[in-house]
mmCIF file of C-alpha atoms in Angstrom:
data_model
loop_
_atom_site.group_PDB
_atom_site.id
_atom_site.type_symbol
_atom_site.label_atom_id
_atom_site.label_comp_id
_atom_site.label_asym_id
_atom_site.label_seq_id
_atom_site.Cartn_x
_atom_site.Cartn_y
_atom_site.Cartn_z
ATOM 1 C CA UNK A 1 0.000 0.000 0.000
ATOM 2 C CA UNK A 2 2.847 2.432 0.770
ATOM 3 C CA UNK A 3 4.087 2.029 -2.785
ATOM 4 C CA UNK A 4 0.655 2.815 -4.184
ATOM 5 C CA UNK A 5 0.105 5.911 -2.024
ATOM 6 C CA UNK A 6 2.310 8.255 -4.135
ATOM 7 C CA UNK A 7 0.382 7.139 -7.221
ATOM 8 C CA UNK A 8 -3.025 7.551 -5.590
ATOM 9 C CA UNK A 9 -2.477 10.961 -3.953
ATOM 10 C CA UNK A 10 -2.832 12.978 -7.207
ATOM 11 C CA UNK A 11 -6.052 11.116 -8.016
ATOM 12 C CA UNK A 12 -7.434 11.632 -4.515
ATOM 13 C CA UNK A 13 -6.603 15.352 -4.626
ATOM 14 C CA UNK A 14 -8.411 15.723 -7.945
ATOM 15 C CA UNK A 15 -11.428 13.793 -6.700
ATOM 16 C CA UNK A 16 -11.939 16.106 -3.702
ATOM 17 C CA UNK A 17 -13.999 18.721 -5.500
ATOM 18 C CA UNK A 18 -16.500 17.369 -8.044
ATOM 19 C CA UNK A 19 -18.951 20.019 -9.212
ATOM 20 C CA UNK A 20 -22.124 19.533 -11.212
ATOM 21 C CA UNK A 21 -22.196 22.222 -13.912
ATOM 22 C CA UNK A 22 -25.206 23.913 -15.513
ATOM 23 C CA UNK A 23 -24.995 26.974 -17.668
ATOM 24 C CA UNK A 24 -25.043 28.575 -21.066
ATOM 25 C CA UNK A 25 -22.791 29.564 -23.923
ATOM 26 C CA UNK A 26 -23.167 32.642 -26.112
ATOM 27 C CA UNK A 27 -21.369 33.205 -29.396
ATOM 28 C CA UNK A 28 -20.979 36.599 -31.026
ATOM 29 C CA UNK A 29 -20.644 36.699 -34.790
ATOM 30 C CA UNK A 30 -19.728 39.786 -36.785
ATOM 31 C CA UNK A 31 -19.703 40.884 -40.414
ATOM 32 C CA UNK A 32 -19.312 44.166 -42.248
ATOM 33 C CA UNK A 33 -22.875 45.337 -41.546
ATOM 34 C CA UNK A 34 -23.132 44.367 -37.900
ATOM 35 C CA UNK A 35 -23.157 41.622 -35.306
ATOM 36 C CA UNK A 36 -25.486 39.140 -33.661
ATOM 37 C CA UNK A 37 -25.426 36.674 -30.795
ATOM 38 C CA UNK A 38 -26.623 33.123 -30.414
ATOM 39 C CA UNK A 39 -27.353 31.573 -27.030
ATOM 40 C CA UNK A 40 -27.276 27.940 -25.986
ATOM 41 C CA UNK A 41 -28.708 27.170 -22.514
ATOM 42 C CA UNK A 42 -27.805 23.451 -22.541
ATOM 43 C CA UNK A 43 -24.334 23.444 -20.928
ATOM 44 C CA UNK A 44 -24.251 20.439 -18.589
ATOM 45 C CA UNK A 45 -21.584 18.246 -17.089
ATOM 46 C CA UNK A 46 -19.268 17.690 -14.192
ATOM 47 C CA UNK A 47 -15.873 19.182 -13.433
ATOM 48 C CA UNK A 48 -13.233 18.257 -10.925
ATOM 49 C CA UNK A 49 -10.822 20.742 -9.448
ATOM 50 C CA UNK A 50 -8.203 20.264 -6.745
ATOM 51 C CA UNK A 51 -8.399 23.935 -5.688
ATOM 52 C CA UNK A 52 -4.946 24.624 -7.105
ATOM 53 C CA UNK A 53 -4.415 23.846 -10.810
ATOM 54 C CA UNK A 54 -5.404 20.288 -11.619
ATOM 55 C CA UNK A 55 -8.811 19.943 -13.305
ATOM 56 C CA UNK A 56 -10.804 17.287 -15.118
ATOM 57 C CA UNK A 57 -14.294 16.326 -16.202
ATOM 58 C CA UNK A 58 -16.494 17.252 -19.134
ATOM 59 C CA UNK A 59 -19.062 19.966 -19.925
ATOM 60 C CA UNK A 60 -21.102 19.724 -23.140
ATOM 61 C CA UNK A 61 -23.639 21.777 -25.087
ATOM 62 C CA UNK A 62 -26.174 20.423 -27.561
ATOM 63 C CA UNK A 63 -25.199 21.748 -30.990
ATOM 64 C CA UNK A 64 -28.799 21.785 -32.192
ATOM 65 C CA UNK A 65 -29.874 24.200 -29.431
ATOM 66 C CA UNK A 66 -28.222 27.450 -30.616
ATOM 67 C CA UNK A 67 -30.763 30.282 -30.781
ATOM 68 C CA UNK A 68 -29.919 33.636 -32.355
ATOM 69 C CA UNK A 69 -33.525 34.765 -32.720
ATOM 70 C CA UNK A 70 -33.405 34.059 -36.471
ATOM 71 C CA UNK A 71 -34.599 30.586 -37.528
ATOM 72 C CA UNK A 72 -32.851 30.692 -40.911
ATOM 73 C CA UNK A 73 -29.514 31.670 -39.354
ATOM 74 C CA UNK A 74 -29.909 28.966 -36.688
ATOM 75 C CA UNK A 75 -30.646 26.295 -39.298
ATOM 76 C CA UNK A 76 -27.542 27.346 -41.234
ATOM 77 C CA UNK A 77 -25.499 27.160 -38.010
ATOM 78 C CA UNK A 78 -26.763 23.618 -37.325
ATOM 79 C CA UNK A 79 -25.674 22.584 -40.836
ATOM 80 C CA UNK A 80 -22.241 24.230 -40.531
ATOM 81 C CA UNK A 81 -21.712 22.601 -37.119
ATOM 82 C CA UNK A 82 -22.936 19.243 -38.483
ATOM 83 C CA UNK A 83 -25.247 19.000 -35.459
ATOM 84 C CA UNK A 84 -26.923 15.780 -36.609
ATOM 85 C CA UNK A 85 -23.585 13.995 -37.004
ATOM 86 C CA UNK A 86 -21.915 15.663 -33.988
ATOM 87 C CA UNK A 87 -24.730 16.534 -31.562
ATOM 88 C CA UNK A 88 -22.441 17.670 -28.727
ATOM 89 C CA UNK A 89 -19.572 20.107 -28.335
ATOM 90 C CA UNK A 90 -17.626 19.287 -25.169
ATOM 91 C CA UNK A 91 -15.001 21.009 -23.067
ATOM 92 C CA UNK A 92 -12.536 18.789 -21.219
ATOM 93 C CA UNK A 93 -10.829 20.988 -18.595
ATOM 94 C CA UNK A 94 -7.267 20.018 -17.705
ATOM 95 C CA UNK A 95 -6.078 23.011 -15.705
ATOM 96 C CA UNK A 96 -7.875 25.697 -13.679
ATOM 97 C CA UNK A 97 -5.988 28.492 -11.972
ATOM 98 C CA UNK A 98 -6.114 31.979 -10.488
ATOM 99 C CA UNK A 99 -4.104 34.883 -11.889
ATOM 100 C CA UNK A 100 -4.772 37.808 -9.578
ATOM 101 C CA UNK A 101 -8.476 38.596 -9.937
ATOM 102 C CA UNK A 102 -8.821 36.466 -13.089
ATOM 103 C CA UNK A 103 -9.643 32.780 -13.198
ATOM 104 C CA UNK A 104 -8.505 30.657 -16.122
ATOM 105 C CA UNK A 105 -9.422 27.258 -17.465
ATOM 106 C CA UNK A 106 -7.310 25.426 -20.020
ATOM 107 C CA UNK A 107 -8.328 22.241 -21.708
ATOM 108 C CA UNK A 108 -9.533 20.688 -24.917
ATOM 109 C CA UNK A 109 -12.652 21.628 -26.855
ATOM 110 C CA UNK A 110 -14.147 18.892 -28.996
ATOM 111 C CA UNK A 111 -16.661 19.625 -31.742
ATOM 112 C CA UNK A 112 -17.367 18.529 -35.310
ATOM 113 C CA UNK A 113 -15.153 15.510 -34.705
ATOM 114 C CA UNK A 114 -12.049 17.600 -33.950
ATOM 115 C CA UNK A 115 -10.214 18.457 -30.754
ATOM 116 C CA UNK A 116 -8.390 21.744 -30.175
ATOM 117 C CA UNK A 117 -6.778 23.348 -27.117
ATOM 118 C CA UNK A 118 -8.705 26.196 -25.547
ATOM 119 C CA UNK A 119 -7.963 28.787 -22.869
ATOM 120 C CA UNK A 120 -10.925 30.440 -21.172
ATOM 121 C CA UNK A 121 -10.315 33.516 -19.005
ATOM 122 C CA UNK A 122 -12.892 35.006 -16.703
ATOM 123 C CA UNK A 123 -13.922 35.196 -13.088
ATOM 124 C CA UNK A 124 -14.911 32.744 -10.389
ATOM 125 C CA UNK A 125 -17.330 33.915 -7.723
ATOM 126 C CA UNK A 126 -17.093 31.500 -4.846
ATOM 127 C CA UNK A 127 -20.090 30.886 -2.669
ATOM 128 C CA UNK A 128 -23.019 28.543 -2.715
ATOM 129 C CA UNK A 129 -23.362 28.057 -5.615
ATOM 130 C CA UNK A 130 -20.017 28.824 -7.253
ATOM 131 C CA UNK A 131 -20.402 30.898 -10.442
ATOM 132 C CA UNK A 132 -18.013 31.095 -13.376
ATOM 133 C CA UNK A 133 -18.022 33.591 -16.244
ATOM 134 C CA UNK A 134 -15.408 33.479 -18.958
ATOM 135 C CA UNK A 135 -14.735 33.860 -22.652
ATOM 136 C CA UNK A 136 -12.478 32.728 -25.441
ATOM 137 C CA UNK A 137 -12.038 33.343 -29.154
ATOM 138 C CA UNK A 138 -12.062 30.737 -31.864
ATOM 139 C CA UNK A 139 -12.218 30.727 -35.643
ATOM 140 C CA UNK A 140 -14.272 28.891 -38.235
ATOM 141 C CA UNK A 141 -10.969 28.165 -39.998
ATOM 142 C CA UNK A 142 -9.524 26.517 -36.841
ATOM 143 C CA UNK A 143 -12.200 23.846 -37.177
ATOM 144 C CA UNK A 144 -12.245 23.615 -40.976
ATOM 145 C CA UNK A 145 -15.790 25.019 -41.014
ATOM 146 C CA UNK A 146 -17.434 27.000 -43.782
ATOM 147 C CA UNK A 147 -17.983 30.636 -42.867
ATOM 148 C CA UNK A 148 -21.626 31.595 -43.368
ATOM 149 C CA UNK A 149 -22.668 34.506 -45.564
ATOM 150 C CA UNK A 150 -25.440 37.026 -44.979
ATOM 151 C CA UNK A 151 -26.529 39.566 -47.562
ATOM 152 C CA UNK A 152 -23.691 38.286 -49.803
ATOM 153 C CA UNK A 153 -21.167 39.235 -47.101
ATOM 154 C CA UNK A 154 -19.065 36.564 -45.434
ATOM 155 C CA UNK A 155 -19.091 36.380 -41.634
ATOM 156 C CA UNK A 156 -15.775 37.279 -39.983
ATOM 157 C CA UNK A 157 -13.596 34.283 -39.184
ATOM 158 C CA UNK A 158 -13.116 34.908 -35.443
ATOM 159 C CA UNK A 159 -15.979 34.339 -33.025
ATOM 160 C CA UNK A 160 -16.135 35.339 -29.394
ATOM 161 C CA UNK A 161 -17.648 32.725 -27.094
ATOM 162 C CA UNK A 162 -18.826 33.628 -23.594
ATOM 163 C CA UNK A 163 -19.625 31.037 -20.957
ATOM 164 C CA UNK A 164 -21.660 31.310 -17.791
ATOM 165 C CA UNK A 165 -21.930 28.407 -15.399
ATOM 166 C CA UNK A 166 -23.195 27.528 -11.966
ATOM 167 C CA UNK A 167 -21.235 24.833 -10.136
ATOM 168 C CA UNK A 168 -22.845 22.888 -7.289
#
């Protein structure tokens, strides 16, 4: 048992703080004539955090649930995201840390059958429940996705994604 203890301690430390996560994601798209947002209230999962840096777990959103207030735009988004083939986009946190007032999460984002590293920076409001707000930028081109067009104008490649979550 003494030989196993050094191997088990990191796992036990990580397992000390499992949190059930519920929340939403918001993307902001822009093009020459303006901008719009789409909201997805389906963020669900569980994260583990040792209170220092080590993190784990999975939080997913349903790709078919994006709502921008425009049915045609939302249908186009579902097609671009291949929501029928890849119904979930999931974040796998690997590291969570404080930097002064900021709180960061690093991990892997998986969607449309691809996995890419992601760094989310925001704030963590501790209490009961714990609340997290953060954001990151990504690009259609990072995922090999077609950029949509509106009024014959192509949407800008970068998108801002904001996350809000309650952890219990």
